[in-house]
Short mmCIF file of N, CA, C and O in Angstrom, two decimals:
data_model
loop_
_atom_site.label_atom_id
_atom_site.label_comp_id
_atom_site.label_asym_id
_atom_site.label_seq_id
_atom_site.Cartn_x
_atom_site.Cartn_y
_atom_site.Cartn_z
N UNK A 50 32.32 16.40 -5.89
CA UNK A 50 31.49 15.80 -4.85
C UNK A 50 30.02 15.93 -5.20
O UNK A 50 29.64 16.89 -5.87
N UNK A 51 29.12 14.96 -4.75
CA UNK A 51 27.91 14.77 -5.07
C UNK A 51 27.18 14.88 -3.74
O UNK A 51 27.85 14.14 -3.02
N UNK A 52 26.39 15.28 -3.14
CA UNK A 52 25.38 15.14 -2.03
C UNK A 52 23.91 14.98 -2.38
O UNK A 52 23.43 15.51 -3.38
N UNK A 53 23.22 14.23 -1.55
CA UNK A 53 21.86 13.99 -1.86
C UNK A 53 21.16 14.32 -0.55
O UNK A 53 21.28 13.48 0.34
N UNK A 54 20.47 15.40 -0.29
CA UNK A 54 20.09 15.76 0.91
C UNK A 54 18.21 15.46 1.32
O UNK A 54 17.43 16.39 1.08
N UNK A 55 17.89 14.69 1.66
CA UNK A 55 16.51 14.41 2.32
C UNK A 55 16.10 15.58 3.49
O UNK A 55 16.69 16.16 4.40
N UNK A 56 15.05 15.57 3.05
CA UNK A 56 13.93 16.49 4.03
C UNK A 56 12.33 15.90 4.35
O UNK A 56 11.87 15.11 3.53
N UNK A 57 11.77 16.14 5.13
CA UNK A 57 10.50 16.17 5.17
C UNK A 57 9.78 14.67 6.14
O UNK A 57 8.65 14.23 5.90
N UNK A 58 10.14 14.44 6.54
CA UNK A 58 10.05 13.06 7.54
C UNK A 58 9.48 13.89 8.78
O UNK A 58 9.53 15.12 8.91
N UNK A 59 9.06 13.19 9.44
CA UNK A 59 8.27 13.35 10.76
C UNK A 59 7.58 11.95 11.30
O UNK A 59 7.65 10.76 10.97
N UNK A 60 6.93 12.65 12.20
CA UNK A 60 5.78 11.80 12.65
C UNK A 60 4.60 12.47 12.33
O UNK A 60 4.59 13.69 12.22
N UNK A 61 3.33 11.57 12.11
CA UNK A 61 1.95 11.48 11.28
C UNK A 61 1.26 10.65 11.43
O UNK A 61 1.57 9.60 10.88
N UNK A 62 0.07 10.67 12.18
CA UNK A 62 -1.15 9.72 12.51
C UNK A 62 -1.42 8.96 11.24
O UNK A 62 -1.35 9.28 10.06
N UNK A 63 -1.84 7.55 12.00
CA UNK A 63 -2.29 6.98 10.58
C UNK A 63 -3.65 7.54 9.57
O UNK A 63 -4.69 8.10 9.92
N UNK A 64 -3.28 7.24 8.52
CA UNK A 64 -4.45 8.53 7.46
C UNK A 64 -3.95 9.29 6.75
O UNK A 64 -4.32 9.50 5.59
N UNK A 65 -2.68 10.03 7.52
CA UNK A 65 -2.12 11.04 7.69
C UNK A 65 -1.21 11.34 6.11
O UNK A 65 -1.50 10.52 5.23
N UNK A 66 -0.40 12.20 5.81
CA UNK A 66 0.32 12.23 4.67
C UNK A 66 1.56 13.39 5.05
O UNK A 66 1.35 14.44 5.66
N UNK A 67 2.81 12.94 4.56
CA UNK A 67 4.02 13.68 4.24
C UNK A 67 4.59 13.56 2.95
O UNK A 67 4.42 12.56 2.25
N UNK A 68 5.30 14.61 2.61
CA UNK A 68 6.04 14.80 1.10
C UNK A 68 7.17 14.67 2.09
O UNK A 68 7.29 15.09 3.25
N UNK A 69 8.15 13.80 1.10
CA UNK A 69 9.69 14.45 1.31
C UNK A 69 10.32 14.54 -0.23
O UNK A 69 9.86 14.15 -1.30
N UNK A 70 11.46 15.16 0.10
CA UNK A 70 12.30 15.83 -1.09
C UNK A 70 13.35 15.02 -0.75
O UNK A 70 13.49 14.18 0.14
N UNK A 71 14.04 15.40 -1.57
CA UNK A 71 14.97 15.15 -1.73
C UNK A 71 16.03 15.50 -3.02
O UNK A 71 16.01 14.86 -4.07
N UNK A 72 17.12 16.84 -2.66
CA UNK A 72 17.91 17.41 -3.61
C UNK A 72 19.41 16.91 -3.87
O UNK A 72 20.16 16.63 -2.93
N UNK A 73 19.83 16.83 -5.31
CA UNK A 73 21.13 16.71 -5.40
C UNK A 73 21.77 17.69 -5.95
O UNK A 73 21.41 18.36 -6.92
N UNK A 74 22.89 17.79 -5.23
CA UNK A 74 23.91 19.07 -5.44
C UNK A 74 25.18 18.67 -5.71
O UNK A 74 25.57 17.50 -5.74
N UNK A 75 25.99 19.92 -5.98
CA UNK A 75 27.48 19.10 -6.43
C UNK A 75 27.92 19.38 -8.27
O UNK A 75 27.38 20.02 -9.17
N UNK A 76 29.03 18.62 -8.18
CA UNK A 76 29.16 18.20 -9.72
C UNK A 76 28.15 17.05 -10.40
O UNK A 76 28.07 15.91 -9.96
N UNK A 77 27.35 17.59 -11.62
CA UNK A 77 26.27 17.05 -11.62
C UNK A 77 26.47 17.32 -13.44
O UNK A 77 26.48 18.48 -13.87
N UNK A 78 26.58 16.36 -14.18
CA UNK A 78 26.22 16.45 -15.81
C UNK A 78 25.02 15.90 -16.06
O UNK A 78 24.37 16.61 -16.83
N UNK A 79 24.24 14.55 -15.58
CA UNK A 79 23.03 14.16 -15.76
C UNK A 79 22.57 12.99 -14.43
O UNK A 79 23.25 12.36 -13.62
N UNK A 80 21.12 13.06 -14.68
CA UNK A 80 21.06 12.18 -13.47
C UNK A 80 19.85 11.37 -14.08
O UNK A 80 18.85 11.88 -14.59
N UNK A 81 20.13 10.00 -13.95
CA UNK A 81 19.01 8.91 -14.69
C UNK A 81 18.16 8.58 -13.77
O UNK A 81 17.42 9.54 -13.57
N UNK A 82 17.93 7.79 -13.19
CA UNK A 82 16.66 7.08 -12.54
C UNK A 82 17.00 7.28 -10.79
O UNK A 82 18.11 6.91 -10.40
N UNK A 83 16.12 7.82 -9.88
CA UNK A 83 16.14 8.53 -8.88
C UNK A 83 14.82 7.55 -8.11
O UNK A 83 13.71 7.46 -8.63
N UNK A 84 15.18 6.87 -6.81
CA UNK A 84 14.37 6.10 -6.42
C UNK A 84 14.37 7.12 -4.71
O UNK A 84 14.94 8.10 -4.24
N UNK A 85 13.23 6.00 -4.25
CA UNK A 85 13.02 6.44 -2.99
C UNK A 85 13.27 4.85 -2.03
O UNK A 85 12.19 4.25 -2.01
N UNK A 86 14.02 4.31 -1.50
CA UNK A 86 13.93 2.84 -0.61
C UNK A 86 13.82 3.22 1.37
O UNK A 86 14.55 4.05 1.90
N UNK A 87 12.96 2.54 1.99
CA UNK A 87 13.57 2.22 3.04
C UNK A 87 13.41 1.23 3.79
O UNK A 87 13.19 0.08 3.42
N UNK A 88 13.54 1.72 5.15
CA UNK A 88 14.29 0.58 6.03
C UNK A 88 14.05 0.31 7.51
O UNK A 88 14.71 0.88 8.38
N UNK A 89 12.85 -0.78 7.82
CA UNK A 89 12.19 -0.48 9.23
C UNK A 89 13.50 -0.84 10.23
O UNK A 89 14.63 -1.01 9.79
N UNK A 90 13.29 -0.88 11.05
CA UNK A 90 14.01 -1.61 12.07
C UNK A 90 14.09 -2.94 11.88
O UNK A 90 13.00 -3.49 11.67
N UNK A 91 15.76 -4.10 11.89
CA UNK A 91 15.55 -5.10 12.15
C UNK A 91 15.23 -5.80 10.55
O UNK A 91 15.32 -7.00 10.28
N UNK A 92 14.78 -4.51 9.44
CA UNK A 92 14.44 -5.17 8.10
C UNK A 92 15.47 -4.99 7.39
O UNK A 92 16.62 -4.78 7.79
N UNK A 93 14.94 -5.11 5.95
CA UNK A 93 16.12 -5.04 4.71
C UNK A 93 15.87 -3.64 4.18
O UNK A 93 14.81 -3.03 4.19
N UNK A 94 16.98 -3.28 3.74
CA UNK A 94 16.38 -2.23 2.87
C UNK A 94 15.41 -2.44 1.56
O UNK A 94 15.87 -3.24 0.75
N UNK A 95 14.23 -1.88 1.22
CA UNK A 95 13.13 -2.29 0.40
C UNK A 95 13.39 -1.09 -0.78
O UNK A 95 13.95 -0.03 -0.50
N UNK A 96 13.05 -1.33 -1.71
CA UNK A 96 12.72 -0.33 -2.73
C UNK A 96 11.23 0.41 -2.42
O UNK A 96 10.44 -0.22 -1.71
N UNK A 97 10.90 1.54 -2.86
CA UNK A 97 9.78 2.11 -2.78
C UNK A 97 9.28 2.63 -3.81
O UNK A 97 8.09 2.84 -4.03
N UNK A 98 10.34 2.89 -4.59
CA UNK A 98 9.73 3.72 -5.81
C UNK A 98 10.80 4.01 -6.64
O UNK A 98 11.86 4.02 -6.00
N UNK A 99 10.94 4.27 -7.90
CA UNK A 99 11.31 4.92 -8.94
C UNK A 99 11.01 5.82 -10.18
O UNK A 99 9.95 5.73 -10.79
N UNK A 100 11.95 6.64 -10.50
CA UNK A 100 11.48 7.23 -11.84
C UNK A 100 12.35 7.55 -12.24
O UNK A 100 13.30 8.07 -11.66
N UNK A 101 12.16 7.21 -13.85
CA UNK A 101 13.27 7.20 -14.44
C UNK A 101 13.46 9.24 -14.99
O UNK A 101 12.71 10.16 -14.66
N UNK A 102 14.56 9.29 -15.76
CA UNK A 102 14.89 10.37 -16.43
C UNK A 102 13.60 11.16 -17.32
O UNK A 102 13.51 12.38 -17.20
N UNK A 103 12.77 10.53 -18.05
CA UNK A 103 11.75 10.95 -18.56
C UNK A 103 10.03 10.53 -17.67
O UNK A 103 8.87 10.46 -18.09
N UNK A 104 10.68 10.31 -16.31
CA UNK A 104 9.50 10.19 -15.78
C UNK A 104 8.54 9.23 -15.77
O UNK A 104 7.37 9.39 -15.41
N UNK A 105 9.17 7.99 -16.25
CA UNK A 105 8.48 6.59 -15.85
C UNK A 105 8.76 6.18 -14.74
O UNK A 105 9.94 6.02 -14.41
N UNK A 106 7.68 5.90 -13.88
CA UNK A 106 7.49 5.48 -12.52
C UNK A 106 7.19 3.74 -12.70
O UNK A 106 6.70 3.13 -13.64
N UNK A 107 7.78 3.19 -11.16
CA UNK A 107 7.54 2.28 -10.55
C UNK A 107 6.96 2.48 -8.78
O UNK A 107 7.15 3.33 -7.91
N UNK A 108 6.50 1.73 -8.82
CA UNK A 108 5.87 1.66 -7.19
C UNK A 108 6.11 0.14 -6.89
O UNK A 108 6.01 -0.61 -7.86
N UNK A 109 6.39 -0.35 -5.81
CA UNK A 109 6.54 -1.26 -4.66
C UNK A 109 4.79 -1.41 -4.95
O UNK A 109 3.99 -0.60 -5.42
N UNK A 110 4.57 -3.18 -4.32
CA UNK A 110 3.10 -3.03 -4.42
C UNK A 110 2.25 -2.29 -3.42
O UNK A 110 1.20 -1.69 -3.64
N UNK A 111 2.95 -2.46 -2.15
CA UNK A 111 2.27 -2.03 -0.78
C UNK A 111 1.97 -0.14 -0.63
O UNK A 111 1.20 0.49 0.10
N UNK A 112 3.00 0.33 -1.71
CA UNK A 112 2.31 1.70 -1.53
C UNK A 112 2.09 2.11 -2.87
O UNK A 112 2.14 3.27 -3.27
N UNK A 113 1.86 1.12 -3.55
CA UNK A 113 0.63 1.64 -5.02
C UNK A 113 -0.79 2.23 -4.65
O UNK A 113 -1.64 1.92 -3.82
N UNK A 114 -0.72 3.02 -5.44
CA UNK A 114 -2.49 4.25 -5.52
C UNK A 114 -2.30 4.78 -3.73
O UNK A 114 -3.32 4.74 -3.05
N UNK A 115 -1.17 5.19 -3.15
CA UNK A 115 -1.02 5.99 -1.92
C UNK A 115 -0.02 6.84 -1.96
O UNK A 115 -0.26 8.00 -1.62
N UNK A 116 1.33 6.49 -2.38
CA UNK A 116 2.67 7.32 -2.95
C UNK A 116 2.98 7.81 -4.37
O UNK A 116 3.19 7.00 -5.27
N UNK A 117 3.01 9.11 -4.57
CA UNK A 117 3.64 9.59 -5.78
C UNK A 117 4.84 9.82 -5.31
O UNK A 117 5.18 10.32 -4.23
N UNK A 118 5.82 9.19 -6.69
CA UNK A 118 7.03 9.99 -7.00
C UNK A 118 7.17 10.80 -8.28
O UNK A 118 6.91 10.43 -9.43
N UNK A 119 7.56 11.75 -7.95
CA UNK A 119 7.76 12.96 -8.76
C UNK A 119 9.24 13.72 -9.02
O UNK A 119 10.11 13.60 -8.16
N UNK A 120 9.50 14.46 -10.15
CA UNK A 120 10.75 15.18 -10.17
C UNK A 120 10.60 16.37 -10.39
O UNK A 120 9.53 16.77 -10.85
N UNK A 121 11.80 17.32 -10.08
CA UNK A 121 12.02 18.38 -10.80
C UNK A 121 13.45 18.70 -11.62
O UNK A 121 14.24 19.54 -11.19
N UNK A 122 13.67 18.00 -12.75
CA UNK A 122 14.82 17.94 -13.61
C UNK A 122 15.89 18.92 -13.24
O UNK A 122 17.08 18.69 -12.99
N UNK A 123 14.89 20.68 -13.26
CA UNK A 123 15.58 21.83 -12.90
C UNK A 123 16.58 22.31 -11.94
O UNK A 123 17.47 23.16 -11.88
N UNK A 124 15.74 20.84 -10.79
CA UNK A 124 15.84 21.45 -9.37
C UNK A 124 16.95 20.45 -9.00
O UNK A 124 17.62 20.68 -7.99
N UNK A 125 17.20 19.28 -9.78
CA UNK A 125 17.60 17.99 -9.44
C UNK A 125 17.14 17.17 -8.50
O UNK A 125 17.71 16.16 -8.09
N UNK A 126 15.67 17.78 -8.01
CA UNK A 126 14.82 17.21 -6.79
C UNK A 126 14.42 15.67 -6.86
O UNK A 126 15.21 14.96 -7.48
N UNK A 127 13.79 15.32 -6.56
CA UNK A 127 13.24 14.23 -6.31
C UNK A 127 12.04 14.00 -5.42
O UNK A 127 12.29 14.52 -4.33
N UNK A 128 10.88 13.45 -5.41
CA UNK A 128 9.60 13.51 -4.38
C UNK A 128 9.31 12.61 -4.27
O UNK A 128 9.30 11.76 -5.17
N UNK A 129 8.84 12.40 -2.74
CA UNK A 129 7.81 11.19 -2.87
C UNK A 129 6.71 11.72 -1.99
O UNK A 129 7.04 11.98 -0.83
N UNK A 130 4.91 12.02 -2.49
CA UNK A 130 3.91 12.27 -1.62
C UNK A 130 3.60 11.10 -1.18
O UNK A 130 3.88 9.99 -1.63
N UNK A 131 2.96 11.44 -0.18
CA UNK A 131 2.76 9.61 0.65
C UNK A 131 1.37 10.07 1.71
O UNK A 131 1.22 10.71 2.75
N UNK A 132 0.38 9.22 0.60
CA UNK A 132 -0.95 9.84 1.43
C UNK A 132 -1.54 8.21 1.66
O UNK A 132 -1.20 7.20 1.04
N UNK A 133 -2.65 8.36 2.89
CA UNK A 133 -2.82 7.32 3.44
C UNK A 133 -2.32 6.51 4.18
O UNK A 133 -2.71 5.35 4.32
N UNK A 134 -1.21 7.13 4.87
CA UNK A 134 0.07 6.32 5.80
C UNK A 134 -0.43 5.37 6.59
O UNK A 134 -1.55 5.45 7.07
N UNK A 135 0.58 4.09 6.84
CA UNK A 135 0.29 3.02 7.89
C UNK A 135 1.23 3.11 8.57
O UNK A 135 2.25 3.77 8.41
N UNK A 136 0.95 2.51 9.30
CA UNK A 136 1.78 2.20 10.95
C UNK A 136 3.20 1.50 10.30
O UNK A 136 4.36 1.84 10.53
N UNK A 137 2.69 0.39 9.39
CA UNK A 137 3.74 -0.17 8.43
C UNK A 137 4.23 0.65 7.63
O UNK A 137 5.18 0.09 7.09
N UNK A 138 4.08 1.96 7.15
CA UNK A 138 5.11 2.85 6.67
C UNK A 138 6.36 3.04 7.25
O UNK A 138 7.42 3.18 6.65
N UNK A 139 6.16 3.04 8.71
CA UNK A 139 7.49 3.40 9.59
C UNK A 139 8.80 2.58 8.78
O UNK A 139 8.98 1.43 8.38
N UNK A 140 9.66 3.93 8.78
CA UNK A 140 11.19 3.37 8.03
C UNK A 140 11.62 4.63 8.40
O UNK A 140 10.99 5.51 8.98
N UNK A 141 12.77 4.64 8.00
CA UNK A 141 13.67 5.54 7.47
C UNK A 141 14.04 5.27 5.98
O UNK A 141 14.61 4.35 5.39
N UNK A 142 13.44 6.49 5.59
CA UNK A 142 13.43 6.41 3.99
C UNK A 142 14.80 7.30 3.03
O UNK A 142 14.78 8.51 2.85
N UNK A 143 15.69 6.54 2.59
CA UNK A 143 16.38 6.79 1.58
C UNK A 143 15.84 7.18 0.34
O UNK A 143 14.99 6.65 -0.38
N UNK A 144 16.47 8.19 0.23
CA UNK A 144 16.73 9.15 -1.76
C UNK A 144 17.97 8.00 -2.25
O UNK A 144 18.91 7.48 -1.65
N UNK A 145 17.51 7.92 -3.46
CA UNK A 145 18.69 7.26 -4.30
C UNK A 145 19.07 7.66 -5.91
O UNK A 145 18.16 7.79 -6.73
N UNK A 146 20.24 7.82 -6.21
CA UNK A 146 20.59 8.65 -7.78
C UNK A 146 21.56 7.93 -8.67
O UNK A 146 22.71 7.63 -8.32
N UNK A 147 21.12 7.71 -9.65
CA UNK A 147 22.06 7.55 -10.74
C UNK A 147 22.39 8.76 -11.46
O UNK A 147 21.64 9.50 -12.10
N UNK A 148 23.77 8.87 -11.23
CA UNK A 148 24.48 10.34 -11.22
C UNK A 148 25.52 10.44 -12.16
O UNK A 148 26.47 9.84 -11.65
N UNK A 149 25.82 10.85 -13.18
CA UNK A 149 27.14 11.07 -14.52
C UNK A 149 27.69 12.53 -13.87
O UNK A 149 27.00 13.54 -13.97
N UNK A 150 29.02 12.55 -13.19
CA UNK A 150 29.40 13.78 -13.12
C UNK A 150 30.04 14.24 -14.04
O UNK A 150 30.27 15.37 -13.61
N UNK A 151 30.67 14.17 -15.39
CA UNK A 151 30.65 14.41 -16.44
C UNK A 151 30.28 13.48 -17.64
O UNK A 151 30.09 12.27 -17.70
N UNK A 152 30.25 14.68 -18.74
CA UNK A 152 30.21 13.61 -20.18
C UNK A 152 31.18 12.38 -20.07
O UNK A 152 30.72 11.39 -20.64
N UNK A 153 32.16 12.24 -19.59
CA UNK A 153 33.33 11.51 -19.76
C UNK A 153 33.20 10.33 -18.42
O UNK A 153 33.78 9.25 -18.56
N UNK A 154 32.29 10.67 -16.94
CA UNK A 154 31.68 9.75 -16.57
C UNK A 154 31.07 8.81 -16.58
O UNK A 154 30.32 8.60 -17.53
N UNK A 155 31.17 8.01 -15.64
CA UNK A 155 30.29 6.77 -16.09
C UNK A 155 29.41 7.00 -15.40
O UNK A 155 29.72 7.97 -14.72
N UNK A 156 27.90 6.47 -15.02
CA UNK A 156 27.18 6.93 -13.65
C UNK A 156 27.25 6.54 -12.67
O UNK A 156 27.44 5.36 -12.98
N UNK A 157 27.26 6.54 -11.32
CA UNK A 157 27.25 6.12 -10.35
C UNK A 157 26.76 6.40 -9.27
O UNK A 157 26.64 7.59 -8.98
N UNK A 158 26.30 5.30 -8.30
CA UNK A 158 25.05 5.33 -7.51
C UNK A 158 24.91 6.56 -5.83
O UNK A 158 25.47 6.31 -4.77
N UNK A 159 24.60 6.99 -5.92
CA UNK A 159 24.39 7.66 -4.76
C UNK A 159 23.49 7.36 -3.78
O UNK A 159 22.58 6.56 -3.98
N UNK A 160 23.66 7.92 -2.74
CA UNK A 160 22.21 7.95 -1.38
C UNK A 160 22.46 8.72 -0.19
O UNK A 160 23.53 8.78 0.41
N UNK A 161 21.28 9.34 0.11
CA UNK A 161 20.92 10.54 0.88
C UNK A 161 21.56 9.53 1.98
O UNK A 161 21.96 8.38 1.81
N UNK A 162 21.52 10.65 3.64
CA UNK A 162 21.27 10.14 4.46
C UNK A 162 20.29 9.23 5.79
O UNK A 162 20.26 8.67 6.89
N UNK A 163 19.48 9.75 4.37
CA UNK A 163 17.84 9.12 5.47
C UNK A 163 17.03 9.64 6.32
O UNK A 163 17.44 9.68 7.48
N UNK A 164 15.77 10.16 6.06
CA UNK A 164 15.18 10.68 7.33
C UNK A 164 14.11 9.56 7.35
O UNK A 164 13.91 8.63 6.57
N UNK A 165 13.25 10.09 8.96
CA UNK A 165 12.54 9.35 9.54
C UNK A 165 11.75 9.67 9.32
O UNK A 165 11.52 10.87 9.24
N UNK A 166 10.77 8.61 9.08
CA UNK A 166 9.16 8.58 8.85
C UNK A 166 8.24 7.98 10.07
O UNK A 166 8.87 6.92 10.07
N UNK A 167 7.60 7.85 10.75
CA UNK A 167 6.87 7.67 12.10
C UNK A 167 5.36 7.59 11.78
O UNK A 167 4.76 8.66 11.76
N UNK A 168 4.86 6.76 11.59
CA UNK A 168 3.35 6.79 11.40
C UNK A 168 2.27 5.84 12.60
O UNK A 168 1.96 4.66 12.76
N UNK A 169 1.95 7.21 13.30
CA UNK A 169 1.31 6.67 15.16
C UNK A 169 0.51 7.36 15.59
O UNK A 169 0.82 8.53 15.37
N UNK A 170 -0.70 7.25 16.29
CA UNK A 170 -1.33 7.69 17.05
C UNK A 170 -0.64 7.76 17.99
O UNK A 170 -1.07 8.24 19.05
#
């Protein structure tokens, strides 16, 4: 079994900034490219970010030069800082993993359960 557990969501005035994490646990041989997507009300689910295994990033355009994503290989973590929040941030933001549970695996896709992000006066 694989789990991908999200943390760090709240509510946060606009300006404002939250990190969330996000860890994977479980049977785990390697893990490739680890994104962050979410999902307002009523929308689609969006991509937000990626990084791959050696740490090449992508960003969505709308939160370029405001969101880092980051890893910790060690930790099997995953980050996203998110400074400068808008009102249009509001989602519920998904962790996402490309996951090999063994050598003999193929990879396959995972996703947290989602926490909430709230950005309001």
């Amino acid at each position: 079994q694989v789990q991908l557990v999200e943390s760090g969501g709240g509510l946060v005035q606009p300006g404002g900034s939250l990190r969330l994490s996000c860890a994977a646990s479980g049977t785990i041989w390697s893990i490739n490219a680890m994104a962050w997507y979410r999902q307002a009300p009523g929308e689609q689910r969006e991509l937000v970010a990626v990084i791959t295994s050696v740490s090449t990033t992508t960003y969505a355009d709308p939160v370029k030069g405001r969101f880092t994503i980051s890893r910790d290989n060690a930790k099997n973590t995953v980050y996203l800082q998110m400074n400068s929040l808008k009102p249009e941030d509001t989602a519920v933001y998904y962790c996402n993993a490309d996951i090999r549970r063994s050598r003999f695996d193929r990879t396959r896709d995972y996703w947290g359960q989602g926490t909430q992000v709230t950005v309001s006066s």
